[in-house]
Amino acid sequence: MRNLAEFTIPFKGLKLGKHQFEYELDNRFFEHFEYDEFNSVDVKIDLLFEKKTTMMELTFKATGTVNVNCDLTNEPYDQPIDSSLFLVIKFGDEFNDEDEDLLIIPHGEFEVNIQQYIYELVVLSVPAKRIHPGVEDGTLESEVLDRLEELSLKNQKKKNEDETDPRWDKLKNLLNE
C-alpha cells in the first residue's frame, strides 16, 4: 500500500517544540485501506506533534461521526467517535513497530507517515457490537425489530404454555389421581 502524502510529516525541518496538525477524514481515506464498513465518515484528527532532541511524542485526538449499519436491524446510524492515541517515536538501528505505543525508525529517516495510526485509531474506536440508539431506548420503528420481537423466546414460551398437547393433559390427570 502506498503512503498518502498529506499524512507524511517531514520532521527534519521542524524546530524543537510542539507543532499542531489537523486532518479531515472522509470515505476516500478508508477506501485507500479498502475498508468499506463505514457508510460515511466525518472525523477530525487533531495531532499534537512534540519534537524533542532524542525522540518525538505524538498525541492524536479523533472526534466526529461515522455512519454505520446496526448489527441487529441493519439500520444506518451515526456512531460518535471520541478517541485518543499517544505514540512515541524514537531512533534506532532498524524500523520496528511491534510495540503499539512505540515506533522505532532508523537514524537516517527524515519523515514519518502516520496514516496507519489514524486508521487504527478511528476503526478501533467504533464498538465491536454496533447497536442503533433507537434500539436501546425503544424509539426505533423497524420491520426487523418487530419480527425479532415476534420470534423472541418470551413469545415462544407464551405460545407453548397456551397450546398444550392433549396427550400430556391426560398424563397430568394420572398424577392428580
PDB file of C-alpha atoms in Angstrom:
ATOM      1  CA  MET A   1       0.000   0.000   0.000  1.00  0.00           C
ATOM      2  CA  ARG A   2       1.367   3.382  -0.900  1.00  0.00           C
ATOM      3  CA  ASN A   3       1.519   6.222   1.585  1.00  0.00           C
ATOM      4  CA  LEU A   4      -0.827   9.174   1.328  1.00  0.00           C
ATOM      5  CA  ALA A   5       1.306  12.300   1.040  1.00  0.00           C
ATOM      6  CA  GLU A   6      -0.791  14.511   3.340  1.00  0.00           C
ATOM      7  CA  PHE A   7      -0.169  12.097   6.249  1.00  0.00           C
ATOM      8  CA  THR A   8       3.617  12.222   5.906  1.00  0.00           C
ATOM      9  CA  ILE A   9       5.286  14.606   8.347  1.00  0.00           C
ATOM     10  CA  PRO A  10       8.809  15.764   7.408  1.00  0.00           C
ATOM     11  CA  PHE A  11      10.146  16.213  10.943  1.00  0.00           C
ATOM     12  CA  LYS A  12      13.724  17.023   9.880  1.00  0.00           C
ATOM     13  CA  GLY A  13      12.790  20.633   9.106  1.00  0.00           C
ATOM     14  CA  LEU A  14      10.686  21.168  12.241  1.00  0.00           C
ATOM     15  CA  LYS A  15      12.070  23.095  15.193  1.00  0.00           C
ATOM     16  CA  LEU A  16      12.179  21.567  18.661  1.00  0.00           C
ATOM     17  CA  GLY A  17       8.880  22.034  20.483  1.00  0.00           C
ATOM     18  CA  LYS A  18       5.179  21.496  19.860  1.00  0.00           C
ATOM     19  CA  HIS A  19       3.535  21.561  16.450  1.00  0.00           C
ATOM     20  CA  GLN A  20      -0.172  21.269  15.649  1.00  0.00           C
ATOM     21  CA  PHE A  21      -1.602  19.331  12.678  1.00  0.00           C
ATOM     22  CA  GLU A  22      -5.244  18.860  11.663  1.00  0.00           C
ATOM     23  CA  TYR A  23      -6.744  16.308   9.299  1.00  0.00           C
ATOM     24  CA  GLU A  24     -10.287  15.905   7.984  1.00  0.00           C
ATOM     25  CA  LEU A  25     -11.178  12.295   7.185  1.00  0.00           C
ATOM     26  CA  ASP A  26     -13.853  11.162   4.759  1.00  0.00           C
ATOM     27  CA  ASN A  27     -14.703   7.981   2.831  1.00  0.00           C
ATOM     28  CA  ARG A  28     -11.724   8.344   0.478  1.00  0.00           C
ATOM     29  CA  PHE A  29      -9.293   7.829   3.342  1.00  0.00           C
ATOM     30  CA  PHE A  30     -10.858   4.476   4.244  1.00  0.00           C
ATOM     31  CA  GLU A  31     -11.197   3.451   0.589  1.00  0.00           C
ATOM     32  CA  HIS A  32      -7.399   3.693   0.434  1.00  0.00           C
ATOM     33  CA  PHE A  33      -7.291   0.935   3.094  1.00  0.00           C
ATOM     34  CA  GLU A  34     -10.085  -0.995   1.300  1.00  0.00           C
ATOM     35  CA  TYR A  35     -12.236  -0.684   4.433  1.00  0.00           C
ATOM     36  CA  ASP A  36     -15.907  -0.480   3.498  1.00  0.00           C
ATOM     37  CA  GLU A  37     -17.787  -0.863   6.800  1.00  0.00           C
ATOM     38  CA  PHE A  38     -18.493   2.876   7.075  1.00  0.00           C
ATOM     39  CA  ASN A  39     -21.333   4.367   5.014  1.00  0.00           C
ATOM     40  CA  SER A  40     -19.969   7.863   5.510  1.00  0.00           C
ATOM     41  CA  VAL A  41     -17.228   9.448   7.580  1.00  0.00           C
ATOM     42  CA  ASP A  42     -16.884  12.892   9.132  1.00  0.00           C
ATOM     43  CA  VAL A  43     -13.946  12.695  11.535  1.00  0.00           C
ATOM     44  CA  LYS A  44     -11.467  15.369  12.512  1.00  0.00           C
ATOM     45  CA  ILE A  45      -7.993  14.407  13.722  1.00  0.00           C
ATOM     46  CA  ASP A  46      -6.060  16.841  15.912  1.00  0.00           C
ATOM     47  CA  LEU A  47      -2.399  15.920  16.205  1.00  0.00           C
ATOM     48  CA  LEU A  48      -0.031  17.455  18.711  1.00  0.00           C
ATOM     49  CA  PHE A  49       3.485  16.690  17.469  1.00  0.00           C
ATOM     50  CA  GLU A  50       6.188  17.418  20.038  1.00  0.00           C
ATOM     51  CA  LYS A  51       9.727  17.209  18.737  1.00  0.00           C
ATOM     52  CA  LYS A  52      12.456  16.647  21.313  1.00  0.00           C
ATOM     53  CA  THR A  53      16.179  16.137  20.861  1.00  0.00           C
ATOM     54  CA  THR A  54      16.146  12.324  21.033  1.00  0.00           C
ATOM     55  CA  MET A  55      12.518  11.452  20.327  1.00  0.00           C
ATOM     56  CA  MET A  56       9.113  12.695  19.225  1.00  0.00           C
ATOM     57  CA  GLU A  57       5.771  12.428  21.018  1.00  0.00           C
ATOM     58  CA  LEU A  58       2.532  12.353  19.058  1.00  0.00           C
ATOM     59  CA  THR A  59      -0.875  12.802  20.663  1.00  0.00           C
ATOM     60  CA  PHE A  60      -3.773  12.013  18.320  1.00  0.00           C
ATOM     61  CA  LYS A  61      -7.347  13.105  19.135  1.00  0.00           C
ATOM     62  CA  ALA A  62     -10.189  11.875  16.911  1.00  0.00           C
ATOM     63  CA  THR A  63     -13.663  13.439  17.096  1.00  0.00           C
ATOM     64  CA  GLY A  64     -16.664  13.215  14.797  1.00  0.00           C
ATOM     65  CA  THR A  65     -19.058  10.585  13.497  1.00  0.00           C
ATOM     66  CA  VAL A  66     -19.062   7.570  11.241  1.00  0.00           C
ATOM     67  CA  ASN A  67     -22.269   6.280   9.714  1.00  0.00           C
ATOM     68  CA  VAL A  68     -22.532   2.508  10.211  1.00  0.00           C
ATOM     69  CA  ASN A  69     -25.244  -0.120   9.999  1.00  0.00           C
ATOM     70  CA  CYS A  70     -26.751  -1.529  13.183  1.00  0.00           C
ATOM     71  CA  ASP A  71     -25.804  -5.169  13.809  1.00  0.00           C
ATOM     72  CA  LEU A  72     -29.356  -6.026  14.919  1.00  0.00           C
ATOM     73  CA  THR A  73     -31.548  -4.140  12.460  1.00  0.00           C
ATOM     74  CA  ASN A  74     -29.150  -3.157   9.676  1.00  0.00           C
ATOM     75  CA  GLU A  75     -30.492   0.410  10.003  1.00  0.00           C
ATOM     76  CA  PRO A  76     -27.815   3.071   9.346  1.00  0.00           C
ATOM     77  CA  TYR A  77     -26.988   5.480  12.166  1.00  0.00           C
ATOM     78  CA  ASP A  78     -24.252   7.937  13.143  1.00  0.00           C
ATOM     79  CA  GLN A  79     -21.796   6.475  15.649  1.00  0.00           C
ATOM     80  CA  PRO A  80     -19.970   9.205  17.577  1.00  0.00           C
ATOM     81  CA  ILE A  81     -16.171   8.957  17.639  1.00  0.00           C
ATOM     82  CA  ASP A  82     -14.153  10.393  20.513  1.00  0.00           C
ATOM     83  CA  SER A  83     -10.812   8.698  20.963  1.00  0.00           C
ATOM     84  CA  SER A  84      -7.153   9.433  21.509  1.00  0.00           C
ATOM     85  CA  LEU A  85      -3.768   7.797  20.999  1.00  0.00           C
ATOM     86  CA  PHE A  86      -0.317   8.572  22.363  1.00  0.00           C
ATOM     87  CA  LEU A  87       2.703   7.485  20.315  1.00  0.00           C
ATOM     88  CA  VAL A  88       6.416   7.855  20.991  1.00  0.00           C
ATOM     89  CA  ILE A  89       8.870   7.814  18.092  1.00  0.00           C
ATOM     90  CA  LYS A  90      12.495   7.002  18.818  1.00  0.00           C
ATOM     91  CA  PHE A  91      15.504   6.413  16.612  1.00  0.00           C
ATOM     92  CA  GLY A  92      17.244   3.058  16.353  1.00  0.00           C
ATOM     93  CA  ASP A  93      19.222   0.792  14.065  1.00  0.00           C
ATOM     94  CA  GLU A  94      16.202  -0.515  12.148  1.00  0.00           C
ATOM     95  CA  PHE A  95      12.474   0.075  11.739  1.00  0.00           C
ATOM     96  CA  ASN A  96      10.355  -1.551  14.475  1.00  0.00           C
ATOM     97  CA  ASP A  97       6.631  -1.069  15.082  1.00  0.00           C
ATOM     98  CA  GLU A  98       5.964  -4.152  17.209  1.00  0.00           C
ATOM     99  CA  ASP A  99       5.004  -2.086  20.268  1.00  0.00           C
ATOM    100  CA  GLU A 100       1.726  -0.234  19.780  1.00  0.00           C
ATOM    101  CA  ASP A 101       2.873   2.814  21.784  1.00  0.00           C
ATOM    102  CA  LEU A 102       6.430   2.994  20.447  1.00  0.00           C
ATOM    103  CA  LEU A 103       7.706   3.371  16.908  1.00  0.00           C
ATOM    104  CA  ILE A 104      11.417   2.972  16.227  1.00  0.00           C
ATOM    105  CA  ILE A 105      12.695   4.396  12.949  1.00  0.00           C
ATOM    106  CA  PRO A 106      16.233   4.267  11.505  1.00  0.00           C
ATOM    107  CA  HIS A 107      18.631   7.121  12.326  1.00  0.00           C
ATOM    108  CA  GLY A 108      18.742   8.405   8.732  1.00  0.00           C
ATOM    109  CA  GLU A 109      14.963   8.950   8.386  1.00  0.00           C
ATOM    110  CA  PHE A 110      13.698  12.487   7.906  1.00  0.00           C
ATOM    111  CA  GLU A 111       9.912  11.910   7.752  1.00  0.00           C
ATOM    112  CA  VAL A 112       7.233   9.710   9.291  1.00  0.00           C
ATOM    113  CA  ASN A 113       3.909   8.580   7.843  1.00  0.00           C
ATOM    114  CA  ILE A 114       1.048   8.440  10.358  1.00  0.00           C
ATOM    115  CA  GLN A 115      -1.816   7.185   8.167  1.00  0.00           C
ATOM    116  CA  GLN A 116      -1.828   3.669   9.678  1.00  0.00           C
ATOM    117  CA  TYR A 117      -2.108   5.036  13.231  1.00  0.00           C
ATOM    118  CA  ILE A 118      -5.003   7.318  12.267  1.00  0.00           C
ATOM    119  CA  TYR A 119      -6.760   4.443  10.505  1.00  0.00           C
ATOM    120  CA  GLU A 120      -6.417   2.155  13.529  1.00  0.00           C
ATOM    121  CA  LEU A 121      -7.471   4.907  15.932  1.00  0.00           C
ATOM    122  CA  VAL A 122     -10.768   5.503  14.123  1.00  0.00           C
ATOM    123  CA  VAL A 123     -11.597   1.876  13.303  1.00  0.00           C
ATOM    124  CA  LEU A 124     -10.875   0.667  16.834  1.00  0.00           C
ATOM    125  CA  SER A 125     -12.940   3.446  18.405  1.00  0.00           C
ATOM    126  CA  VAL A 126     -16.124   2.030  16.857  1.00  0.00           C
ATOM    127  CA  PRO A 127     -17.717  -0.540  19.202  1.00  0.00           C
ATOM    128  CA  ALA A 128     -17.435  -4.196  18.199  1.00  0.00           C
ATOM    129  CA  LYS A 129     -21.216  -4.568  18.530  1.00  0.00           C
ATOM    130  CA  ARG A 130     -22.894  -1.637  16.835  1.00  0.00           C
ATOM    131  CA  ILE A 131     -26.411  -1.045  18.130  1.00  0.00           C
ATOM    132  CA  HIS A 132     -28.649   1.766  16.907  1.00  0.00           C
ATOM    133  CA  PRO A 133     -29.509   4.182  19.759  1.00  0.00           C
ATOM    134  CA  GLY A 134     -33.188   3.773  18.877  1.00  0.00           C
ATOM    135  CA  VAL A 135     -32.977   0.059  19.673  1.00  0.00           C
ATOM    136  CA  GLU A 136     -31.602   0.742  23.135  1.00  0.00           C
ATOM    137  CA  ASP A 137     -34.238   3.316  24.093  1.00  0.00           C
ATOM    138  CA  GLY A 138     -37.097   1.649  22.198  1.00  0.00           C
ATOM    139  CA  THR A 139     -37.850   4.513  19.796  1.00  0.00           C
ATOM    140  CA  LEU A 140     -36.757   2.824  16.553  1.00  0.00           C
ATOM    141  CA  GLU A 141     -39.571   1.538  14.376  1.00  0.00           C
ATOM    142  CA  SER A 142     -38.334  -1.259  12.152  1.00  0.00           C
ATOM    143  CA  GLU A 143     -39.751  -4.357  10.498  1.00  0.00           C
ATOM    144  CA  VAL A 144     -36.697  -6.301  11.627  1.00  0.00           C
ATOM    145  CA  LEU A 145     -37.289  -5.373  15.282  1.00  0.00           C
ATOM    146  CA  ASP A 146     -40.964  -6.297  15.046  1.00  0.00           C
ATOM    147  CA  ARG A 147     -40.048  -9.681  13.580  1.00  0.00           C
ATOM    148  CA  LEU A 148     -37.363 -10.275  16.225  1.00  0.00           C
ATOM    149  CA  GLU A 149     -39.863  -9.477  18.981  1.00  0.00           C
ATOM    150  CA  GLU A 150     -42.370 -11.846  17.421  1.00  0.00           C
ATOM    151  CA  LEU A 151     -39.819 -14.664  17.335  1.00  0.00           C
ATOM    152  CA  SER A 152     -38.303 -13.966  20.766  1.00  0.00           C
ATOM    153  CA  LEU A 153     -38.117 -16.692  23.426  1.00  0.00           C
ATOM    154  CA  LYS A 154     -40.670 -14.921  25.655  1.00  0.00           C
ATOM    155  CA  ASN A 155     -43.310 -15.069  22.945  1.00  0.00           C
ATOM    156  CA  GLN A 156     -42.412 -18.688  22.147  1.00  0.00           C
ATOM    157  CA  LYS A 157     -42.872 -19.667  25.822  1.00  0.00           C
ATOM    158  CA  LYS A 158     -46.282 -17.955  25.939  1.00  0.00           C
ATOM    159  CA  LYS A 159     -47.383 -19.817  22.827  1.00  0.00           C
ATOM    160  CA  ASN A 160     -46.127 -23.106  24.240  1.00  0.00           C
ATOM    161  CA  GLU A 161     -47.934 -22.551  27.549  1.00  0.00           C
ATOM    162  CA  ASP A 162     -51.195 -21.741  25.784  1.00  0.00           C
ATOM    163  CA  GLU A 163     -51.031 -24.683  23.422  1.00  0.00           C
ATOM    164  CA  THR A 164     -50.523 -27.958  25.239  1.00  0.00           C
ATOM    165  CA  ASP A 165     -50.747 -31.372  23.700  1.00  0.00           C
ATOM    166  CA  PRO A 166     -53.967 -33.126  24.846  1.00  0.00           C
ATOM    167  CA  ARG A 167     -51.994 -36.349  25.432  1.00  0.00           C
ATOM    168  CA  TRP A 168     -49.956 -34.606  28.122  1.00  0.00           C
ATOM    169  CA  ASP A 169     -53.141 -33.365  29.776  1.00  0.00           C
ATOM    170  CA  LYS A 170     -54.310 -36.967  30.152  1.00  0.00           C
ATOM    171  CA  LEU A 171     -50.975 -37.915  31.728  1.00  0.00           C
ATOM    172  CA  LYS A 172     -51.185 -34.967  34.129  1.00  0.00           C
ATOM    173  CA  ASN A 173     -54.569 -36.255  35.248  1.00  0.00           C
ATOM    174  CA  LEU A 174     -52.948 -39.569  36.222  1.00  0.00           C
ATOM    175  CA  LEU A 175     -50.632 -37.704  38.579  1.00  0.00           C
ATOM    176  CA  ASN A 176     -53.535 -36.000  40.280  1.00  0.00           C
ATOM    177  CA  GLU A 177     -55.445 -39.231  40.969  1.00  0.00           C
TER     178      GLU A 177
END
